[in-house]
Amino acid sequence: MGTINISRKQQVILKATELFKIKGYAATSMRDLANSLGIEAASLYSHIKSKEEILQSICFGMADEFTRALNAIETEDIPSSEKLQKGIAAHTEVIARDLDASAVFLNEYRHLSQPFLRDFLLLRINYINRFKKIIQEGISRREFKDMDEKLAVMTIFSSLNWMPNWYNPMGELDKKELGKQLANLLINGLNQKPL
């Protein structure tokens, strides 16, 4: 198996991501990060400006991955139920690809300073609203039951965003199968036909 060459900055970000997930952003010091990398704390600053720069990189990088995964799906000329299924599967795959970064994205974003926190929250709200729009389209086309779209979308995200706490990539379900099964489970509750 070949070694993947990554920059020292990327090594710092990967190790910080792991520590932020385990200890939390606030409880992780630059000294902790340096110790875990086996370097002097002062050496970190030749690769990054600050601990928050790392958090920004993680949060906005993950936001970009989620957005890109949804972009192509929205433009497809397919039923809303299929769009929602593909959107859920894509969201699941992004989380499963990097559980540590996903956990930081979902739980530690609160530590971003302004204006980064505002910008991040706007990206997140926009992303959630895009799923809400798919559900609204499905309701108007009578694919889904008439229901509160906000409740539906928040239920979906509450289910999906818990994945970093329980999903084991070495387990029986690979990320593609997991996405299919979660989408099926969540969407069947929206189907117009009774179960």
JSON list of C-alpha atoms in Angstrom, two decimals:
[
{"chain": "A", "resi": 1, "resn": "MET", "atom": "CA", "xyz": [0.00, 0.00, 0.00]},
{"chain": "A", "resi": 2, "resn": "GLY", "atom": "CA", "xyz": [1.49, 3.33, -1.06]},
{"chain": "A", "resi": 3, "resn": "THR", "atom": "CA", "xyz": [1.97, 6.31, 1.23]},
{"chain": "A", "resi": 4, "resn": "ILE", "atom": "CA", "xyz": [-0.14, 9.33, 0.50]},
{"chain": "A", "resi": 5, "resn": "ASN", "atom": "CA", "xyz": [1.94, 12.51, 0.49]},
{"chain": "A", "resi": 6, "resn": "ILE", "atom": "CA", "xyz": [0.19, 15.36, 2.24]},
{"chain": "A", "resi": 7, "resn": "SER", "atom": "CA", "xyz": [1.55, 18.74, 3.22]},
{"chain": "A", "resi": 8, "resn": "ARG", "atom": "CA", "xyz": [2.62, 19.50, 6.76]},
{"chain": "A", "resi": 9, "resn": "LYS", "atom": "CA", "xyz": [-0.28, 21.97, 7.00]},
{"chain": "A", "resi": 10, "resn": "GLN", "atom": "CA", "xyz": [-2.71, 19.20, 6.05]},
{"chain": "A", "resi": 11, "resn": "GLN", "atom": "CA", "xyz": [-1.11, 16.91, 8.67]},
{"chain": "A", "resi": 12, "resn": "VAL", "atom": "CA", "xyz": [-1.67, 19.64, 11.26]},
{"chain": "A", "resi": 13, "resn": "ILE", "atom": "CA", "xyz": [-5.32, 20.02, 10.20]},
{"chain": "A", "resi": 14, "resn": "LEU", "atom": "CA", "xyz": [-5.94, 16.26, 10.27]},
{"chain": "A", "resi": 15, "resn": "LYS", "atom": "CA", "xyz": [-4.43, 15.87, 13.75]},
{"chain": "A", "resi": 16, "resn": "ALA", "atom": "CA", "xyz": [-6.30, 18.94, 15.02]},
{"chain": "A", "resi": 17, "resn": "THR", "atom": "CA", "xyz": [-9.55, 17.55, 13.61]},
{"chain": "A", "resi": 18, "resn": "GLU", "atom": "CA", "xyz": [-9.03, 14.33, 15.54]},
{"chain": "A", "resi": 19, "resn": "LEU", "atom": "CA", "xyz": [-8.26, 16.23, 18.76]},
{"chain": "A", "resi": 20, "resn": "PHE", "atom": "CA", "xyz": [-11.19, 18.63, 18.32]},
{"chain": "A", "resi": 21, "resn": "LYS", "atom": "CA", "xyz": [-13.51, 15.63, 17.97]},
{"chain": "A", "resi": 22, "resn": "ILE", "atom": "CA", "xyz": [-12.10, 13.84, 21.03]},
{"chain": "A", "resi": 23, "resn": "LYS", "atom": "CA", "xyz": [-11.50, 16.77, 23.40]},
{"chain": "A", "resi": 24, "resn": "GLY", "atom": "CA", "xyz": [-13.55, 19.56, 21.85]},
{"chain": "A", "resi": 25, "resn": "TYR", "atom": "CA", "xyz": [-12.20, 22.72, 20.26]},
{"chain": "A", "resi": 26, "resn": "ALA", "atom": "CA", "xyz": [-12.10, 24.78, 23.45]},
{"chain": "A", "resi": 27, "resn": "ALA", "atom": "CA", "xyz": [-10.26, 22.09, 25.45]},
{"chain": "A", "resi": 28, "resn": "THR", "atom": "CA", "xyz": [-7.61, 21.47, 22.77]},
{"chain": "A", "resi": 29, "resn": "SER", "atom": "CA", "xyz": [-4.58, 23.71, 23.08]},
{"chain": "A", "resi": 30, "resn": "MET", "atom": "CA", "xyz": [-1.91, 24.42, 20.52]},
{"chain": "A", "resi": 31, "resn": "ARG", "atom": "CA", "xyz": [0.48, 22.65, 22.89]},
{"chain": "A", "resi": 32, "resn": "ASP", "atom": "CA", "xyz": [-1.74, 19.53, 22.77]},
{"chain": "A", "resi": 33, "resn": "LEU", "atom": "CA", "xyz": [-1.66, 19.69, 19.00]},
{"chain": "A", "resi": 34, "resn": "ALA", "atom": "CA", "xyz": [2.12, 20.18, 18.85]},
{"chain": "A", "resi": 35, "resn": "ASN", "atom": "CA", "xyz": [2.71, 17.31, 21.32]},
{"chain": "A", "resi": 36, "resn": "SER", "atom": "CA", "xyz": [0.53, 14.94, 19.32]},
{"chain": "A", "resi": 37, "resn": "LEU", "atom": "CA", "xyz": [2.50, 15.83, 16.18]},
{"chain": "A", "resi": 38, "resn": "GLY", "atom": "CA", "xyz": [5.84, 15.54, 17.97]},
{"chain": "A", "resi": 39, "resn": "ILE", "atom": "CA", "xyz": [6.91, 19.11, 17.24]},
{"chain": "A", "resi": 40, "resn": "GLU", "atom": "CA", "xyz": [7.44, 22.33, 19.19]},
{"chain": "A", "resi": 41, "resn": "ALA", "atom": "CA", "xyz": [4.35, 24.52, 19.64]},
{"chain": "A", "resi": 42, "resn": "ALA", "atom": "CA", "xyz": [6.17, 27.46, 18.02]},
{"chain": "A", "resi": 43, "resn": "SER", "atom": "CA", "xyz": [6.71, 25.34, 14.89]},
{"chain": "A", "resi": 44, "resn": "LEU", "atom": "CA", "xyz": [2.96, 25.10, 14.33]},
{"chain": "A", "resi": 45, "resn": "TYR", "atom": "CA", "xyz": [2.78, 28.78, 13.46]},
{"chain": "A", "resi": 46, "resn": "SER", "atom": "CA", "xyz": [4.95, 28.26, 10.39]},
{"chain": "A", "resi": 47, "resn": "HIS", "atom": "CA", "xyz": [2.09, 26.12, 9.01]},
{"chain": "A", "resi": 48, "resn": "ILE", "atom": "CA", "xyz": [-1.03, 27.82, 10.39]},
{"chain": "A", "resi": 49, "resn": "LYS", "atom": "CA", "xyz": [-1.94, 31.24, 11.75]},
{"chain": "A", "resi": 50, "resn": "SER", "atom": "CA", "xyz": [-4.13, 30.13, 14.65]},
{"chain": "A", "resi": 51, "resn": "LYS", "atom": "CA", "xyz": [-6.24, 27.37, 16.11]},
{"chain": "A", "resi": 52, "resn": "GLU", "atom": "CA", "xyz": [-9.32, 29.10, 14.71]},
{"chain": "A", "resi": 53, "resn": "GLU", "atom": "CA", "xyz": [-7.85, 29.03, 11.20]},
{"chain": "A", "resi": 54, "resn": "ILE", "atom": "CA", "xyz": [-7.94, 25.23, 11.51]},
{"chain": "A", "resi": 55, "resn": "LEU", "atom": "CA", "xyz": [-11.57, 25.29, 12.69]},
{"chain": "A", "resi": 56, "resn": "GLN", "atom": "CA", "xyz": [-12.50, 27.57, 9.78]},
{"chain": "A", "resi": 57, "resn": "SER", "atom": "CA", "xyz": [-10.77, 25.23, 7.34]},
{"chain": "A", "resi": 58, "resn": "ILE", "atom": "CA", "xyz": [-12.67, 22.22, 8.70]},
{"chain": "A", "resi": 59, "resn": "CYS", "atom": "CA", "xyz": [-16.08, 23.88, 8.92]},
{"chain": "A", "resi": 60, "resn": "PHE", "atom": "CA", "xyz": [-16.04, 25.67, 5.58]},
{"chain": "A", "resi": 61, "resn": "GLY", "atom": "CA", "xyz": [-14.36, 22.75, 3.84]},
{"chain": "A", "resi": 62, "resn": "MET", "atom": "CA", "xyz": [-17.10, 20.38, 5.00]},
{"chain": "A", "resi": 63, "resn": "ALA", "atom": "CA", "xyz": [-19.80, 22.94, 4.09]},
{"chain": "A", "resi": 64, "resn": "ASP", "atom": "CA", "xyz": [-18.36, 23.02, 0.58]},
{"chain": "A", "resi": 65, "resn": "GLU", "atom": "CA", "xyz": [-18.43, 19.21, 0.34]},
{"chain": "A", "resi": 66, "resn": "PHE", "atom": "CA", "xyz": [-22.08, 19.04, 1.43]},
{"chain": "A", "resi": 67, "resn": "THR", "atom": "CA", "xyz": [-23.03, 21.81, -1.02]},
{"chain": "A", "resi": 68, "resn": "ARG", "atom": "CA", "xyz": [-21.22, 20.22, -3.97]},
{"chain": "A", "resi": 69, "resn": "ALA", "atom": "CA", "xyz": [-22.87, 16.86, -3.24]},
{"chain": "A", "resi": 70, "resn": "LEU", "atom": "CA", "xyz": [-26.33, 18.46, -3.44]},
{"chain": "A", "resi": 71, "resn": "ASN", "atom": "CA", "xyz": [-25.73, 20.76, -6.43]},
{"chain": "A", "resi": 72, "resn": "ALA", "atom": "CA", "xyz": [-26.00, 18.13, -9.17]},
{"chain": "A", "resi": 73, "resn": "ILE", "atom": "CA", "xyz": [-28.99, 16.38, -7.57]},
{"chain": "A", "resi": 74, "resn": "GLU", "atom": "CA", "xyz": [-31.16, 19.50, -7.49]},
{"chain": "A", "resi": 75, "resn": "THR", "atom": "CA", "xyz": [-30.96, 20.07, -11.23]},
{"chain": "A", "resi": 76, "resn": "GLU", "atom": "CA", "xyz": [-32.00, 16.52, -12.17]},
{"chain": "A", "resi": 77, "resn": "ASP", "atom": "CA", "xyz": [-35.44, 16.14, -13.73]},
{"chain": "A", "resi": 78, "resn": "ILE", "atom": "CA", "xyz": [-36.60, 13.40, -11.36]},
{"chain": "A", "resi": 79, "resn": "PRO", "atom": "CA", "xyz": [-39.41, 13.02, -8.80]},
{"chain": "A", "resi": 80, "resn": "SER", "atom": "CA", "xyz": [-38.97, 14.84, -5.50]},
{"chain": "A", "resi": 81, "resn": "SER", "atom": "CA", "xyz": [-38.84, 11.55, -3.61]},
{"chain": "A", "resi": 82, "resn": "GLU", "atom": "CA", "xyz": [-35.86, 10.47, -5.72]},
{"chain": "A", "resi": 83, "resn": "LYS", "atom": "CA", "xyz": [-34.16, 13.85, -5.25]},
{"chain": "A", "resi": 84, "resn": "LEU", "atom": "CA", "xyz": [-34.64, 13.56, -1.51]},
{"chain": "A", "resi": 85, "resn": "GLN", "atom": "CA", "xyz": [-33.34, 9.99, -1.51]},
{"chain": "A", "resi": 86, "resn": "LYS", "atom": "CA", "xyz": [-30.23, 11.05, -3.45]},
{"chain": "A", "resi": 87, "resn": "GLY", "atom": "CA", "xyz": [-29.76, 14.11, -1.23]},
{"chain": "A", "resi": 88, "resn": "ILE", "atom": "CA", "xyz": [-29.92, 12.01, 1.94]},
{"chain": "A", "resi": 89, "resn": "ALA", "atom": "CA", "xyz": [-27.53, 9.43, 0.48]},
{"chain": "A", "resi": 90, "resn": "ALA", "atom": "CA", "xyz": [-25.09, 12.17, -0.61]},
{"chain": "A", "resi": 91, "resn": "HIS", "atom": "CA", "xyz": [-25.22, 13.82, 2.84]},
{"chain": "A", "resi": 92, "resn": "THR", "atom": "CA", "xyz": [-24.59, 10.45, 4.45]},
{"chain": "A", "resi": 93, "resn": "GLU", "atom": "CA", "xyz": [-21.63, 9.73, 2.20]},
{"chain": "A", "resi": 94, "resn": "VAL", "atom": "CA", "xyz": [-20.00, 13.09, 2.98]},
{"chain": "A", "resi": 95, "resn": "ILE", "atom": "CA", "xyz": [-20.31, 12.38, 6.71]},
{"chain": "A", "resi": 96, "resn": "ALA", "atom": "CA", "xyz": [-19.04, 8.81, 6.36]},
{"chain": "A", "resi": 97, "resn": "ARG", "atom": "CA", "xyz": [-16.02, 9.92, 4.30]},
{"chain": "A", "resi": 98, "resn": "ASP", "atom": "CA", "xyz": [-14.57, 11.80, 7.28]},
{"chain": "A", "resi": 99, "resn": "LEU", "atom": "CA", "xyz": [-16.29, 11.14, 10.60]},
{"chain": "A", "resi": 100, "resn": "ASP", "atom": "CA", "xyz": [-13.85, 13.30, 12.58]},
{"chain": "A", "resi": 101, "resn": "ALA", "atom": "CA", "xyz": [-14.28, 16.37, 10.35]},
{"chain": "A", "resi": 102, "resn": "SER", "atom": "CA", "xyz": [-18.04, 15.78, 10.30]},
{"chain": "A", "resi": 103, "resn": "ALA", "atom": "CA", "xyz": [-18.20, 15.72, 14.09]},
{"chain": "A", "resi": 104, "resn": "VAL", "atom": "CA", "xyz": [-16.23, 18.97, 14.29]},
{"chain": "A", "resi": 105, "resn": "PHE", "atom": "CA", "xyz": [-18.41, 20.56, 11.58]},
{"chain": "A", "resi": 106, "resn": "LEU", "atom": "CA", "xyz": [-21.59, 19.55, 13.43]},
{"chain": "A", "resi": 107, "resn": "ASN", "atom": "CA", "xyz": [-20.52, 20.30, 17.01]},
{"chain": "A", "resi": 108, "resn": "GLU", "atom": "CA", "xyz": [-17.63, 22.75, 17.19]},
{"chain": "A", "resi": 109, "resn": "TYR", "atom": "CA", "xyz": [-18.69, 25.44, 14.68]},
{"chain": "A", "resi": 110, "resn": "ARG", "atom": "CA", "xyz": [-20.05, 27.46, 17.64]},
{"chain": "A", "resi": 111, "resn": "HIS", "atom": "CA", "xyz": [-16.46, 28.48, 18.43]},
{"chain": "A", "resi": 112, "resn": "LEU", "atom": "CA", "xyz": [-16.03, 30.37, 15.16]},
{"chain": "A", "resi": 113, "resn": "SER", "atom": "CA", "xyz": [-15.62, 34.10, 15.69]},
{"chain": "A", "resi": 114, "resn": "GLN", "atom": "CA", "xyz": [-17.58, 36.71, 13.77]},
{"chain": "A", "resi": 115, "resn": "PRO", "atom": "CA", "xyz": [-18.01, 37.21, 10.87]},
{"chain": "A", "resi": 116, "resn": "PHE", "atom": "CA", "xyz": [-17.12, 33.56, 10.23]},
{"chain": "A", "resi": 117, "resn": "LEU", "atom": "CA", "xyz": [-19.84, 32.21, 12.51]},
{"chain": "A", "resi": 118, "resn": "ARG", "atom": "CA", "xyz": [-22.49, 34.28, 10.72]},
{"chain": "A", "resi": 119, "resn": "ASP", "atom": "CA", "xyz": [-21.23, 33.19, 7.31]},
{"chain": "A", "resi": 120, "resn": "PHE", "atom": "CA", "xyz": [-21.15, 29.54, 8.38]},
{"chain": "A", "resi": 121, "resn": "LEU", "atom": "CA", "xyz": [-24.70, 29.68, 9.80]},
{"chain": "A", "resi": 122, "resn": "LEU", "atom": "CA", "xyz": [-25.96, 31.27, 6.58]},
{"chain": "A", "resi": 123, "resn": "LEU", "atom": "CA", "xyz": [-24.39, 28.45, 4.55]},
{"chain": "A", "resi": 124, "resn": "ARG", "atom": "CA", "xyz": [-25.97, 25.88, 6.86]},
{"chain": "A", "resi": 125, "resn": "ILE", "atom": "CA", "xyz": [-29.42, 27.50, 6.74]},
{"chain": "A", "resi": 126, "resn": "ASN", "atom": "CA", "xyz": [-29.23, 27.73, 2.94]},
{"chain": "A", "resi": 127, "resn": "TYR", "atom": "CA", "xyz": [-28.29, 24.04, 2.70]},
{"chain": "A", "resi": 128, "resn": "ILE", "atom": "CA", "xyz": [-31.15, 22.97, 4.99]},
{"chain": "A", "resi": 129, "resn": "ASN", "atom": "CA", "xyz": [-33.58, 25.17, 3.06]},
{"chain": "A", "resi": 130, "resn": "ARG", "atom": "CA", "xyz": [-32.61, 23.42, -0.17]},
{"chain": "A", "resi": 131, "resn": "PHE", "atom": "CA", "xyz": [-33.78, 20.12, 1.34]},
{"chain": "A", "resi": 132, "resn": "LYS", "atom": "CA", "xyz": [-36.90, 21.88, 2.62]},
{"chain": "A", "resi": 133, "resn": "LYS", "atom": "CA", "xyz": [-37.61, 23.04, -0.94]},
{"chain": "A", "resi": 134, "resn": "ILE", "atom": "CA", "xyz": [-37.37, 19.44, -2.21]},
{"chain": "A", "resi": 135, "resn": "ILE", "atom": "CA", "xyz": [-39.90, 18.40, 0.44]},
{"chain": "A", "resi": 136, "resn": "GLN", "atom": "CA", "xyz": [-42.19, 21.33, -0.45]},
{"chain": "A", "resi": 137, "resn": "GLU", "atom": "CA", "xyz": [-42.06, 20.29, -4.12]},
{"chain": "A", "resi": 138, "resn": "GLY", "atom": "CA", "xyz": [-42.88, 16.72, -3.13]},
{"chain": "A", "resi": 139, "resn": "ILE", "atom": "CA", "xyz": [-45.87, 17.87, -1.10]},
{"chain": "A", "resi": 140, "resn": "SER", "atom": "CA", "xyz": [-47.15, 20.07, -3.94]},
{"chain": "A", "resi": 141, "resn": "ARG", "atom": "CA", "xyz": [-46.79, 17.14, -6.38]},
{"chain": "A", "resi": 142, "resn": "ARG", "atom": "CA", "xyz": [-48.59, 14.86, -3.90]},
{"chain": "A", "resi": 143, "resn": "GLU", "atom": "CA", "xyz": [-45.59, 12.57, -3.57]},
{"chain": "A", "resi": 144, "resn": "PHE", "atom": "CA", "xyz": [-45.40, 13.35, 0.15]},
{"chain": "A", "resi": 145, "resn": "LYS", "atom": "CA", "xyz": [-48.04, 13.80, 2.80]},
{"chain": "A", "resi": 146, "resn": "ASP", "atom": "CA", "xyz": [-49.13, 17.34, 3.63]},
{"chain": "A", "resi": 147, "resn": "MET", "atom": "CA", "xyz": [-46.98, 18.19, 6.61]},
{"chain": "A", "resi": 148, "resn": "ASP", "atom": "CA", "xyz": [-44.81, 20.84, 8.22]},
{"chain": "A", "resi": 149, "resn": "GLU", "atom": "CA", "xyz": [-41.73, 20.98, 5.97]},
{"chain": "A", "resi": 150, "resn": "LYS", "atom": "CA", "xyz": [-39.53, 22.39, 8.73]},
{"chain": "A", "resi": 151, "resn": "LEU", "atom": "CA", "xyz": [-40.40, 19.50, 11.04]},
{"chain": "A", "resi": 152, "resn": "ALA", "atom": "CA", "xyz": [-39.71, 17.02, 8.25]},
{"chain": "A", "resi": 153, "resn": "VAL", "atom": "CA", "xyz": [-36.33, 18.50, 7.31]},
{"chain": "A", "resi": 154, "resn": "MET", "atom": "CA", "xyz": [-35.20, 18.89, 10.92]},
{"chain": "A", "resi": 155, "resn": "THR", "atom": "CA", "xyz": [-36.16, 15.26, 11.63]},
{"chain": "A", "resi": 156, "resn": "ILE", "atom": "CA", "xyz": [-34.09, 14.15, 8.65]},
{"chain": "A", "resi": 157, "resn": "PHE", "atom": "CA", "xyz": [-31.04, 16.18, 9.69]},
{"chain": "A", "resi": 158, "resn": "SER", "atom": "CA", "xyz": [-31.35, 15.15, 13.34]},
{"chain": "A", "resi": 159, "resn": "SER", "atom": "CA", "xyz": [-31.20, 11.53, 12.21]},
{"chain": "A", "resi": 160, "resn": "LEU", "atom": "CA", "xyz": [-28.35, 11.95, 9.73]},
{"chain": "A", "resi": 161, "resn": "ASN", "atom": "CA", "xyz": [-26.15, 14.27, 11.76]},
{"chain": "A", "resi": 162, "resn": "TRP", "atom": "CA", "xyz": [-25.92, 11.80, 14.64]},
{"chain": "A", "resi": 163, "resn": "MET", "atom": "CA", "xyz": [-23.86, 9.46, 12.42]},
{"chain": "A", "resi": 164, "resn": "PRO", "atom": "CA", "xyz": [-20.38, 10.51, 13.66]},
{"chain": "A", "resi": 165, "resn": "ASN", "atom": "CA", "xyz": [-21.41, 9.18, 17.08]},
{"chain": "A", "resi": 166, "resn": "TRP", "atom": "CA", "xyz": [-22.41, 5.69, 15.98]},
{"chain": "A", "resi": 167, "resn": "TYR", "atom": "CA", "xyz": [-21.34, 4.83, 12.44]},
{"chain": "A", "resi": 168, "resn": "ASN", "atom": "CA", "xyz": [-18.48, 2.35, 12.14]},
{"chain": "A", "resi": 169, "resn": "PRO", "atom": "CA", "xyz": [-16.92, 2.40, 8.66]},
{"chain": "A", "resi": 170, "resn": "MET", "atom": "CA", "xyz": [-15.41, -1.02, 9.39]},
{"chain": "A", "resi": 171, "resn": "GLY", "atom": "CA", "xyz": [-18.88, -2.44, 10.16]},
{"chain": "A", "resi": 172, "resn": "GLU", "atom": "CA", "xyz": [-21.28, -4.37, 7.95]},
{"chain": "A", "resi": 173, "resn": "LEU", "atom": "CA", "xyz": [-22.72, -1.38, 6.08]},
{"chain": "A", "resi": 174, "resn": "ASP", "atom": "CA", "xyz": [-20.54, 0.56, 3.67]},
{"chain": "A", "resi": 175, "resn": "LYS", "atom": "CA", "xyz": [-21.34, 4.25, 3.22]},
{"chain": "A", "resi": 176, "resn": "LYS", "atom": "CA", "xyz": [-23.33, 3.77, 0.00]},
{"chain": "A", "resi": 177, "resn": "GLU", "atom": "CA", "xyz": [-25.54, 1.05, 1.47]},
{"chain": "A", "resi": 178, "resn": "LEU", "atom": "CA", "xyz": [-25.95, 3.05, 4.66]},
{"chain": "A", "resi": 179, "resn": "GLY", "atom": "CA", "xyz": [-27.12, 6.07, 2.63]},
{"chain": "A", "resi": 180, "resn": "LYS", "atom": "CA", "xyz": [-29.67, 3.96, 0.75]},
{"chain": "A", "resi": 181, "resn": "GLN", "atom": "CA", "xyz": [-31.05, 2.38, 3.90]},
{"chain": "A", "resi": 182, "resn": "LEU", "atom": "CA", "xyz": [-31.28, 5.68, 5.80]},
{"chain": "A", "resi": 183, "resn": "ALA", "atom": "CA", "xyz": [-32.97, 7.37, 2.84]},
{"chain": "A", "resi": 184, "resn": "ASN", "atom": "CA", "xyz": [-35.47, 4.52, 2.54]},
{"chain": "A", "resi": 185, "resn": "LEU", "atom": "CA", "xyz": [-36.20, 4.62, 6.25]},
{"chain": "A", "resi": 186, "resn": "LEU", "atom": "CA", "xyz": [-36.68, 8.39, 6.37]},
{"chain": "A", "resi": 187, "resn": "ILE", "atom": "CA", "xyz": [-38.58, 8.80, 3.11]},
{"chain": "A", "resi": 188, "resn": "ASN", "atom": "CA", "xyz": [-41.07, 6.02, 3.72]},
{"chain": "A", "resi": 189, "resn": "GLY", "atom": "CA", "xyz": [-42.42, 8.13, 6.54]},
{"chain": "A", "resi": 190, "resn": "LEU", "atom": "CA", "xyz": [-43.17, 10.83, 3.94]},
{"chain": "A", "resi": 191, "resn": "ASN", "atom": "CA", "xyz": [-44.80, 8.64, 1.32]},
{"chain": "A", "resi": 192, "resn": "GLN", "atom": "CA", "xyz": [-48.41, 9.40, 0.39]},
{"chain": "A", "resi": 193, "resn": "LYS", "atom": "CA", "xyz": [-49.30, 5.70, 0.38]},
{"chain": "A", "resi": 194, "resn": "PRO", "atom": "CA", "xyz": [-49.93, 4.13, 3.80]},
{"chain": "A", "resi": 195, "resn": "LEU", "atom": "CA", "xyz": [-47.34, 1.57, 4.89]}
]
